[in-house]
C-alpha atoms as one frame of an Amber mdcrd trajectory, in Angstrom:
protein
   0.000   0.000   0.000   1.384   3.687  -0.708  -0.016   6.493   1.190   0.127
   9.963  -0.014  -1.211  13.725   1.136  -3.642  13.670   3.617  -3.689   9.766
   3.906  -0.991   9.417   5.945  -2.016   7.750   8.949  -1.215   8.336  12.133
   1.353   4.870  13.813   1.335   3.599  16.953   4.457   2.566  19.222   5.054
   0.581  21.755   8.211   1.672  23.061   9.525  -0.934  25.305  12.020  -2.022
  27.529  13.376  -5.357  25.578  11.588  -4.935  22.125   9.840  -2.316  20.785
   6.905  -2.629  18.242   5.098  -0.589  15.316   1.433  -1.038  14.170  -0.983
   1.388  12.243  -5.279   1.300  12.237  -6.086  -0.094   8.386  -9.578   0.977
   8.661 -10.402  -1.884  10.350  -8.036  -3.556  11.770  -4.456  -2.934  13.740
  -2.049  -3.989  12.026   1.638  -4.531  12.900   4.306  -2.674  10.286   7.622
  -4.837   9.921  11.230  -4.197   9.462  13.480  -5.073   6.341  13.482  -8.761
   7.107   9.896  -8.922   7.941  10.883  -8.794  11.946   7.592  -7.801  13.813
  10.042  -6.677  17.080  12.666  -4.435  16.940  15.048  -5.194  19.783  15.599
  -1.758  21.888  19.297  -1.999  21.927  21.786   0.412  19.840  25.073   0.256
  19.109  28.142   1.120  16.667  29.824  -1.315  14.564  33.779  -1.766  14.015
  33.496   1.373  11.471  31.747   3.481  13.886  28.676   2.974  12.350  24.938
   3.383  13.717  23.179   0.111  15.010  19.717  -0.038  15.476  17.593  -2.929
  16.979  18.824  -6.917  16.165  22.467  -5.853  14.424  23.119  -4.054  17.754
  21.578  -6.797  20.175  23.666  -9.254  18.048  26.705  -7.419  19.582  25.709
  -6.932  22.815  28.093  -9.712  24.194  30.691  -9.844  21.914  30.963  -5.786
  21.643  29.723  -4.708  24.926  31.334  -1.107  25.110  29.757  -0.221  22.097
  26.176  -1.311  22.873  23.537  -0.054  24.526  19.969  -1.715  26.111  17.999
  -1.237  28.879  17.782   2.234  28.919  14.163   3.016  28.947  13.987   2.906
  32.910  16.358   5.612  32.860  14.048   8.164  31.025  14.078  11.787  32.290
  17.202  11.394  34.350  21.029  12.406  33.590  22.216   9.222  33.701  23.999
   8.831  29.926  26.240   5.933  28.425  29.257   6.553  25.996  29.258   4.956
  22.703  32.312   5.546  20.798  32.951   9.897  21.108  29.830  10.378  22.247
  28.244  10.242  25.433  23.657   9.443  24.733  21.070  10.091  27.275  18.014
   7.652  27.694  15.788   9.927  25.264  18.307   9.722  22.542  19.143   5.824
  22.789  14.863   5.969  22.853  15.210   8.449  19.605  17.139   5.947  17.708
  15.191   3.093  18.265  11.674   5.458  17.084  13.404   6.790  14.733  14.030
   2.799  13.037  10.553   2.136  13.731   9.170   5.276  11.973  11.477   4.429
   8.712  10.278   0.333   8.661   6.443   1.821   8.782   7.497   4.564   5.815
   8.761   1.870   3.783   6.064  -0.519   5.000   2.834   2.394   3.963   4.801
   3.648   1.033   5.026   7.404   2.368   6.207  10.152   4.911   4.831   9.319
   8.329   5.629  12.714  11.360   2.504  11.455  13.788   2.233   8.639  16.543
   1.187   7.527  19.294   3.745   6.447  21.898   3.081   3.742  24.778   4.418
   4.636  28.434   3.799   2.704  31.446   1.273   3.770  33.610   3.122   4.097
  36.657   5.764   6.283  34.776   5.735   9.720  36.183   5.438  13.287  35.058
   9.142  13.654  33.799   9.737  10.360  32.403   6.385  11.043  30.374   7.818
  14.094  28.710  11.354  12.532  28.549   9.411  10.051  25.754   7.867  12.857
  24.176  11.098  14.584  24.210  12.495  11.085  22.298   9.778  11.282  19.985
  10.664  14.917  18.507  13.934  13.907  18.151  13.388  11.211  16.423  10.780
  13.780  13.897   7.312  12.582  15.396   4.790  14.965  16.102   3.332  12.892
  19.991  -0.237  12.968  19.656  -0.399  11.218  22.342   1.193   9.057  25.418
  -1.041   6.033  26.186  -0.582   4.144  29.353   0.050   0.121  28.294  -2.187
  -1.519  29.921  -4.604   1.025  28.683  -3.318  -0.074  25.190  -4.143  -3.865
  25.896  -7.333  -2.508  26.914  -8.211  -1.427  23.626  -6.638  -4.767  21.547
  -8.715  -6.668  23.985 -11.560  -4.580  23.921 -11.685  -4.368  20.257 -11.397
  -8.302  19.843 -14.098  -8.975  22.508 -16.441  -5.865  22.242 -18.925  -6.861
  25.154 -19.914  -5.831  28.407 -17.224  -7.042  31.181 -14.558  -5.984  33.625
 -11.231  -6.965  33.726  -7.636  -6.765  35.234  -4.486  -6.084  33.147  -1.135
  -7.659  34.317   1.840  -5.600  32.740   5.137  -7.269  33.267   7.613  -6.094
  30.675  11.447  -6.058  30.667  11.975  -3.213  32.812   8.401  -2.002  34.073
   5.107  -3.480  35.666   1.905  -2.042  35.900  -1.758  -3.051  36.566  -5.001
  -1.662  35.285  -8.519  -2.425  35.917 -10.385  -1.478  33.535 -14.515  -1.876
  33.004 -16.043  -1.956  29.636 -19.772  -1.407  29.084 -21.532  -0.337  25.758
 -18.697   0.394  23.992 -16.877   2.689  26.570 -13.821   1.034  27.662 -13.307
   2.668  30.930  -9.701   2.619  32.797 -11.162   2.585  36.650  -7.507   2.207
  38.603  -3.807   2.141  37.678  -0.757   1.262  40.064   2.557  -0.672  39.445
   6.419  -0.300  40.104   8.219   1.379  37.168  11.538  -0.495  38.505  10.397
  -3.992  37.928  10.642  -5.840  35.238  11.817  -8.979  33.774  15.332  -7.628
  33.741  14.842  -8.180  37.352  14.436 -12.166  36.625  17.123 -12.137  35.029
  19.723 -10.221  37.452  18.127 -12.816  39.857  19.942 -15.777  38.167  22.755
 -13.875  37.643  23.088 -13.587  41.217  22.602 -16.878  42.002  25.051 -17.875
  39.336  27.737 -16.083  40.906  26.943 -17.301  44.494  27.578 -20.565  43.201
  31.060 -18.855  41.844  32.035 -15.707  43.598  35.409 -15.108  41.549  32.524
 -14.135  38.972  30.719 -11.578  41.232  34.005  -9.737  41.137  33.444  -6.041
  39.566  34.318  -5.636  35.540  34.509  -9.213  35.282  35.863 -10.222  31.613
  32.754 -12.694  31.054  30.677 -10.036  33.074  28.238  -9.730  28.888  28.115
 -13.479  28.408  27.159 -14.182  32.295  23.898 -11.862  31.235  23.701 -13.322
  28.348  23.381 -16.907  29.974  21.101 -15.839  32.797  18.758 -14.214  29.923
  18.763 -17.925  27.970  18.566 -19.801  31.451  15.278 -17.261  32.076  13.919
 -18.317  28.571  14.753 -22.007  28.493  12.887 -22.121  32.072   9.441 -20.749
  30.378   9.900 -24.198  28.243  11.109 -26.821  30.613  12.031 -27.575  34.115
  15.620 -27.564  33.994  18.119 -26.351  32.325  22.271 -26.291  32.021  25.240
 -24.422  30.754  29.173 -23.957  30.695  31.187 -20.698  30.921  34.877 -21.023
  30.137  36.175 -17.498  31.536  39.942 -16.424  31.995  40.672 -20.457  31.155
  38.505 -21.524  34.295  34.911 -23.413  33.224  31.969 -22.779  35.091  28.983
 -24.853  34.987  25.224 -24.569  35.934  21.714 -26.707  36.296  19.651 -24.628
  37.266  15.962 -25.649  37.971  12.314 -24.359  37.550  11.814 -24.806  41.420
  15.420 -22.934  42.632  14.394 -19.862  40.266  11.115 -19.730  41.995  12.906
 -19.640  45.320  15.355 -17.011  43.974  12.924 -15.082  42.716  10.606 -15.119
  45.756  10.721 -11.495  46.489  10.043 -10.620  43.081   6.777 -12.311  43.002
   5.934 -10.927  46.405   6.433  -7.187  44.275   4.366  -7.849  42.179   1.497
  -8.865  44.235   1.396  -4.991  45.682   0.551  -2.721  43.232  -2.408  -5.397
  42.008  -3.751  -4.721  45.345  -3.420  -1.368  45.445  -5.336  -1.222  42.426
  -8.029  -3.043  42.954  -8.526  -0.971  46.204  -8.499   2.080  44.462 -11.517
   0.618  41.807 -13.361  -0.805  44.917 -13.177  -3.956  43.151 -12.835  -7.561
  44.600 -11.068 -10.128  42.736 -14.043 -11.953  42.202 -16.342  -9.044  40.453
 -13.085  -9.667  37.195 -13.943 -11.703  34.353 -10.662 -11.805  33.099  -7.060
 -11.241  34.159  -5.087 -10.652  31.359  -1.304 -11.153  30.787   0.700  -8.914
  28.353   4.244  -8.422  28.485   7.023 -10.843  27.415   7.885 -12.056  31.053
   4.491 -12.870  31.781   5.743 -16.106  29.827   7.138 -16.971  32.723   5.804
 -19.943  34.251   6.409 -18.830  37.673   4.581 -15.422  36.989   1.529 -17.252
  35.638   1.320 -19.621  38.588   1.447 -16.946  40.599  -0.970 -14.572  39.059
  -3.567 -17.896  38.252  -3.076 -18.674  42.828  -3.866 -14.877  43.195  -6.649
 -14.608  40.778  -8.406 -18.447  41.352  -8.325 -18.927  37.469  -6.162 -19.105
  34.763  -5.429 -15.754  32.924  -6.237 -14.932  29.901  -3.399 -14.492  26.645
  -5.049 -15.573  23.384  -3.075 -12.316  21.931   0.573 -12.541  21.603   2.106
 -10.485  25.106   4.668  -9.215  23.064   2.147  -7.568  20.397  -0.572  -6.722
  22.156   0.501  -2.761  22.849   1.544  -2.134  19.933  -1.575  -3.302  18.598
  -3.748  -1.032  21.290  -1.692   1.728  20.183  -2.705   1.483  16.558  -6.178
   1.588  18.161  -5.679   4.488  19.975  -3.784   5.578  16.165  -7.576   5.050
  14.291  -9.198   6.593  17.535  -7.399   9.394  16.631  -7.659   9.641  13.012
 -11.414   8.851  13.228 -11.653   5.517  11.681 -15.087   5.141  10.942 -14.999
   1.251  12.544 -14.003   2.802  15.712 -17.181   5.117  15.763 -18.553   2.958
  18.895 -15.610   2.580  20.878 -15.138   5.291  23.633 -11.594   5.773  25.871
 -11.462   6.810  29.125  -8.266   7.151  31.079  -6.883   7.695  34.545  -3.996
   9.421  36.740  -1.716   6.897  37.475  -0.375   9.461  40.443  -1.200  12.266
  42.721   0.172  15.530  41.964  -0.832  18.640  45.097   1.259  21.448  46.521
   2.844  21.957  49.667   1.264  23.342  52.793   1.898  24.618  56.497   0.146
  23.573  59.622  -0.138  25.546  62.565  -0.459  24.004  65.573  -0.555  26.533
  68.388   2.256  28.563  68.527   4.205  26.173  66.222   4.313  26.093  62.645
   4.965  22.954  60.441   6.297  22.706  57.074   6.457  20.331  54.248   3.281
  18.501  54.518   1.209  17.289  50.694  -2.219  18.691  49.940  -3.051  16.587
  47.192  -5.209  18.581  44.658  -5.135  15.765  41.626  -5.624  12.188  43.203
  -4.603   9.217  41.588  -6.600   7.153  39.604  -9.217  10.445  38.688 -10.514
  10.320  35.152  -8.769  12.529  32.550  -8.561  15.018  31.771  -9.732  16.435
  34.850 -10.044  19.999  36.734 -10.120  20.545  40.380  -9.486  23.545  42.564
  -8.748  23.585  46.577  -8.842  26.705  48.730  -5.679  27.618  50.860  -4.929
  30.613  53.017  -2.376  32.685  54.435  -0.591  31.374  57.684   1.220  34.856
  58.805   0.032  38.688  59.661   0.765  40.841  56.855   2.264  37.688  54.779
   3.010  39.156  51.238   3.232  36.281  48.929   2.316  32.695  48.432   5.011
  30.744  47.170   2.978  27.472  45.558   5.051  24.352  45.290   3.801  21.851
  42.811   4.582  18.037  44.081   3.895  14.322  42.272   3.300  11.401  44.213
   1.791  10.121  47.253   3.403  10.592  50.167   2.235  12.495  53.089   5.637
  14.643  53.434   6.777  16.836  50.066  10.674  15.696  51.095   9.435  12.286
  49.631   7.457  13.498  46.567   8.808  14.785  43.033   8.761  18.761  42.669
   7.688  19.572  39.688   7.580  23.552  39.605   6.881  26.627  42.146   5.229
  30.082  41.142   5.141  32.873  43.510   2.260  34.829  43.954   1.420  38.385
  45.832  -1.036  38.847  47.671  -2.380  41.984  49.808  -0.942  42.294  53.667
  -3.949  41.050  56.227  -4.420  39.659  59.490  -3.368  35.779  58.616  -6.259
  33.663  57.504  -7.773  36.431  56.146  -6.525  35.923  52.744  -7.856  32.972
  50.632  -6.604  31.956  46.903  -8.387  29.243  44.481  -5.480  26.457  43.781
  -6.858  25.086  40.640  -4.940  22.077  38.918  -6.245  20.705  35.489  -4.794
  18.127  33.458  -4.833  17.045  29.922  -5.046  14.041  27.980  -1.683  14.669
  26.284  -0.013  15.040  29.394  -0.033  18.809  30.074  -0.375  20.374  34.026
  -1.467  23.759  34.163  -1.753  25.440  37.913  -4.025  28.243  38.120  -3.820
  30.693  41.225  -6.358  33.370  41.907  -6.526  35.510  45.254 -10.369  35.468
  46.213 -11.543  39.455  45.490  -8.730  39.943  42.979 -10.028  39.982  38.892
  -6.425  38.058  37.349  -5.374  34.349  38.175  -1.866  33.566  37.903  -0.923
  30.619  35.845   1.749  28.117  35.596   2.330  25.076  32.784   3.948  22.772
  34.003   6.243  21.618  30.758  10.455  21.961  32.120  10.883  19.875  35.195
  13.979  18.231  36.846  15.732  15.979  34.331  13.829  16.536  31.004  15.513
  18.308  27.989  15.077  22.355  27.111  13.839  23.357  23.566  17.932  24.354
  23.263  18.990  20.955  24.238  16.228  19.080  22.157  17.212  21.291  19.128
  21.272  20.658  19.713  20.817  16.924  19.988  18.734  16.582  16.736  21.491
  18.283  15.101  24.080  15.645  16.753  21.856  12.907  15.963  21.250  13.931
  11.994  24.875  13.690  11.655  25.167  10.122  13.526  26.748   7.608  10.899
  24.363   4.447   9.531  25.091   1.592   7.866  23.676   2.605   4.246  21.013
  -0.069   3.950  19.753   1.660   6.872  19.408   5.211   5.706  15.811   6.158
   5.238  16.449   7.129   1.459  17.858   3.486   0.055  15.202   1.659   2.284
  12.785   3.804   0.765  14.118   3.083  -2.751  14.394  -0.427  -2.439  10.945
  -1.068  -1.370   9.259   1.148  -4.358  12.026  -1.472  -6.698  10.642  -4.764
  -4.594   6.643  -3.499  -5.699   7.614  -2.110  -9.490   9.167  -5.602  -9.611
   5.904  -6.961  -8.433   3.950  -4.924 -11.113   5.803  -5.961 -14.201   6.760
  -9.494 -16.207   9.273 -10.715 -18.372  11.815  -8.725 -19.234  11.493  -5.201
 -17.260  11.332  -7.960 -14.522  15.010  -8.973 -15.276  16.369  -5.641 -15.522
  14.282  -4.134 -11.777  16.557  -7.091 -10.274  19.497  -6.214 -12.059  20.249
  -2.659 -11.386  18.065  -3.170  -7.725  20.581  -5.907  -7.089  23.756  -4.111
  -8.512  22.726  -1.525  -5.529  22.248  -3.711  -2.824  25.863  -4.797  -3.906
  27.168  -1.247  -3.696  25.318  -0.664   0.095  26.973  -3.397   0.977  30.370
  -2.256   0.320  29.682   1.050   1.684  31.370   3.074  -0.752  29.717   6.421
  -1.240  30.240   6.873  -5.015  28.982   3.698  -5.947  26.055   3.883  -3.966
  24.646   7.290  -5.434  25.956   6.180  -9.032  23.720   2.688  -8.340  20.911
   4.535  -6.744  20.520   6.918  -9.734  20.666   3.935 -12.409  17.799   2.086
  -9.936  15.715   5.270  -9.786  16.171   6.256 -13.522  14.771   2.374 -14.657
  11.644   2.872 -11.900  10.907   6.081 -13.069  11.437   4.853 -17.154   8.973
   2.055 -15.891   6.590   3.884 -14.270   5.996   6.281 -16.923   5.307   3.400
 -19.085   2.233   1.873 -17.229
């Protein structure tokens, strides 16, 4: 299919931890775009080859143990924080790494659709707060996406789910991806799928499983727990395989041969489950939390649904099925499933007419409030939350809360916006402060509206108004601690346009390529022979990476497409 003008659809993500996925609404259907050799995952790992070159997705996860300095994964839990990694001159933060990998998955659903694609939808868990959320749209601009819109996961299994099953019934998702985990209950009636409570732990994941084995490995062998250990990639690399074989069988083995010493392993389906004990006890908590915070019991869920890749794990589903007194439900592949909900959300968006009966509703996965005084008697106490937002409130929403002044003749109230949900701001996230003046009085005597109102695309705005005074002050909440400026976002693209790729990678020859692969399919006979000559003369010349023979190849392709074309 080619796309053109006003066609262009709008594609959904599913930015993840361990893969990342890309799907788009057909008019009827989600769909999931692939990659140049039909891969419907793109590994979230990057990396430079020997030549310095850009690696994006299975090339760089291919490298990650041979070529561990110059490879990257796992950085999604790191969003909206100054935490970076070097690879080769350059040191990346979490939104760039996250840049690359969009920026692959926006090229395979260009070539896939034919045409120029700048809008999407972007997955986040739900649990991820204020600054990681703009850290991914920050990721998304630089890799040339306009973000419609963030979309909490299990929200986005939700709507696959929904859209497969479209009747009246309530049920709990179970989130367990490689670095996050988050639960949703969600209630669907008359074609209003209806997100009632959200909680999880955005540092658990099954990364976790795996650094669980790895310990365990080298407590059988502690001259391996030793720091910048040689075999320190292919111990992960085992654990990972040992955490895979496990979702298969009951036991499994293997041999390391490190620094000319061999190590060897069995390790069993009933020691991981002991390992991993206080794992599964994490993941019990936020499910309760939520289903406290819909008022639901376990029994009033039809379903529980798994999505995620480590929800393969045996021991996960055992535990979730003794929790839940049933089996879960996972008819749709864990892996796909968000990506597929964001294509959803894609044709929500874009008005597909099939999706005229199906209605969204969303929640706060936190609290967000200010910071107050209390006076009691002649002492005065600080740093206490007034939550203004609470979690789990539908959005977007608008609330306002009344404070006063606390001191004779106080001039100013200094409002200090907080996330989160403890009852001290010292244990909260600040997110902003405004200062506001207000007229001298006897204290108490002066009153201002705190009114907070969220949007669906992510956006806090604080209003302030005195009571008796005409103006409000107002405050958007959009730079917070750790999240790029509009001078840093516009510097990096910069650095990131001039990043070397390996030339079958480079938007232009993928493109070029994939209009040769459907000519081909168009013609017979002879203007068949010569397509795969000159396309396969420059599929020679990417390959050798020489820059003169690619644009001499790539003008001989284009000139026989375009000879070709005008002869239909």
């Amino acid at each position: 299919m080619t796309i053109t003008g006003n066609d262009s659809p709008i594609i959904g993500i599913d930015l993840g931890t361990s893969n990342s996925a890309v799907a788009w609404f057909d008019g009827a259907n989600p769909q999931l775009l692939t990659g140049a050799l039909g891969e419907r995952l793109t590994p979230s790992v990057v990396g430079l080859d020997d030549a310095g070159n850009l690696l994006v997705g299975e090339a760089a996860k291919a490298r990650l143990v041979s070529h561990p300095h110059l490879t990257v994964a796992s950085f999604k839990r790191y969003m909206g924080t100054d935490k970076t990694w070097n690879l080769g001159s350059r040191r990346f933060r979490a939104e760039e790494l996250s840049a690359l990998v969009l920026r692959k998955l926006k090229t395979d659903a260009e070539v896939a659709l034919g045409g120029a694609i700048s809008r999407a939808v972007i997955t986040v868990p739900a649990y991820f707060n204020d600054v990681q959320r703009k850290a991914v749209k920050a990721a998304g601009r630089l890799a040339g996406l306009d973000v419609e819109r963030l979309l909490n996961e299990p929200t986005a299994a939700s709507l696959a789910y929904g859209l497969a099953d479209n009747r009246e019934q309530k049920f709990l998702i179970f989130d367990l991806g490689g670095g996050t985990f988050d639960v949703s209950i969600v209630d669907m009636f008359e074609g209003v799928i209806e997100v009632r409570a959200s909680s999880g732990d955005a540092w658990l994941g099954g990364d976790d499983f795996t650094q669980v084995i790895r310990q365990w490995m080298q407590a059988r062998y502690p001259a391996l727990a030793e720091p910048n250990t040689a075999c320190a990639a292919e111990l992960n690399r085992i654990a990972e395989t040992f955490k895979c074989t496990l979702s298969q069988q009951d036991e499994t083995s293997a041999t390391l041969n490190c620094n000319g010493e061999e190590y060897r392993w069995t390790l069993t389906a009933e020691t991981f489950a002991e390992s991993a004990a206080s794992l599964l006890t994490r993941l019990k908590k936020p499910v309760v939390q939520a289903l406290q915070d819909a008022h639901f019991d376990p029994e009033h869920l039809d379903h529980v649904i798994l999505v995620g890749g480590a929800t393969r794990m045996p021991i996960v589903r055992q535990m979730a099925t003794r929790m839940f007194g049933r089996f879960p439900r996972s008819e749709l592949n864990p892996d796909e499933v968000v990506a597929l909900g964001a294509g959803v959300q894609a044709g929500l968006i874009a008005q597909a007419c099939a999706l005229d009966d199906i209605v969204l509703t969303d929640v706060m996965p936190y609290s967000l409030g200010i910071e107050v005084s209390r006076r009691n008697g002649d002492k005065i106490d600080t740093g206490y939350f007034l939550p203004i937002i609470e979690r789990n409130a539908f959005v977007p929403v608008s609330v306002m809360k009344t404070v006063s002044t606390l001191f004779d003749n106080q001039q100013y109230l200094e409002i200090e916006v907080y996330q989160g949900e403890a009852r001290r701001v010292s244990d909260n996230l600040l997110l902003d402060k405004m200062k506001i003046s207000v007229p001298r009085r006897k204290a108490g005597d002066v009153s201002a509206d705190i009114r907070f109102t969220y949007t669906l695309d992510g956006i806090l705005e604080v209003e302030c108004k005195v009571q008796g005074e005409e103006t409000a002050s107002t405050l958007v909440i959009e730079k917070v601690p750790g999240q790029l400026s509009e001078e840093e976002i516009r510097e990096r693209l910069h650095q990131l346009d001039g990043l070397k790729m390996h030339p079958r990678d480079v938007p232009e020859n993928r493109h070029l390529l994939a209009e040769a692969s459907r000519c081909y399919e168009q013609h017979l006979g002879e203007r068949r022979q010569i397509i795969d000559h000159y396309a396969s003369q420059f599929e020679q010349s990417l390959d050798r990476q020489d820059v003169r023979m690619i644009a001499t190849a790539r003008d001989e392709l284009r000139q026989v497409l375009n000879q070709f074309d005008d002869g239909m």
